[in-house]
């Protein structure tokens, strides 16, 4: 398993998690242009991303999530409380917004969400 931090801070957050044949982007808080640059600078092919998983609905975590989902035809996962904010950012035409409760899987990765105050 490999975790690559693409950026972390009030201007944006993003990380890539890889395991076997699965690659997910955790948060997409930068502009689409900025996150694409960061993905490419880290030597990843954005076309290989299997999903975007958002940790919570603040803009520094979801800014370009639905744009990436639309561009690469991949699902965007968010908590039930994040779903309406993700739909707003999608501005219509994107229907791959998935919600998760506690545990869910993306290909070989099994993820467990742990609620924490922020």
Tab-separated table of N, CA, C and O in Angstrom, residues 30 34 36-37 51 69 85 112 114:
chain	number	residue	atom	x	y	z
A	30	UNK	N	-8.154	21.189	-4.373
A	30	UNK	CA	-7.536	22.219	-5.204
A	30	UNK	C	-8.383	22.457	-6.452
A	30	UNK	O	-9.280	21.683	-6.748
A	34	UNK	N	-4.901	22.813	-10.751
A	34	UNK	CA	-3.886	22.576	-9.722
A	34	UNK	C	-3.799	21.102	-9.347
A	34	UNK	O	-2.699	20.546	-9.211
A	36	UNK	N	-4.669	18.515	-11.154
A	36	UNK	CA	-4.120	17.769	-12.284
A	36	UNK	C	-2.596	17.910	-12.313
A	36	UNK	O	-1.887	16.927	-12.523
A	37	UNK	N	-2.086	19.116	-12.088
A	37	UNK	CA	-0.638	19.335	-12.052
A	37	UNK	C	0.008	18.512	-10.939
A	37	UNK	O	1.054	17.895	-11.142
A	51	UNK	N	-11.592	6.187	-8.145
A	51	UNK	CA	-12.637	6.923	-7.431
A	51	UNK	C	-12.012	8.100	-6.699
A	51	UNK	O	-10.812	8.112	-6.425
A	69	UNK	N	-14.500	13.666	-11.360
A	69	UNK	CA	-15.417	12.563	-11.612
A	69	UNK	C	-15.989	12.607	-13.012
A	69	UNK	O	-16.016	11.590	-13.716
A	85	UNK	N	-23.769	19.021	-1.045
A	85	UNK	CA	-22.707	19.959	-1.449
A	85	UNK	C	-21.987	19.459	-2.707
A	85	UNK	O	-21.604	20.248	-3.553
A	112	UNK	N	-13.135	2.061	5.880
A	112	UNK	CA	-14.021	2.288	7.025
A	112	UNK	C	-13.943	3.745	7.408
A	112	UNK	O	-12.863	4.262	7.721
A	114	UNK	N	-14.516	6.787	9.850
A	114	UNK	CA	-14.565	7.003	11.295
A	114	UNK	C	-14.924	8.468	11.529
A	114	UNK	O	-14.110	9.356	11.237
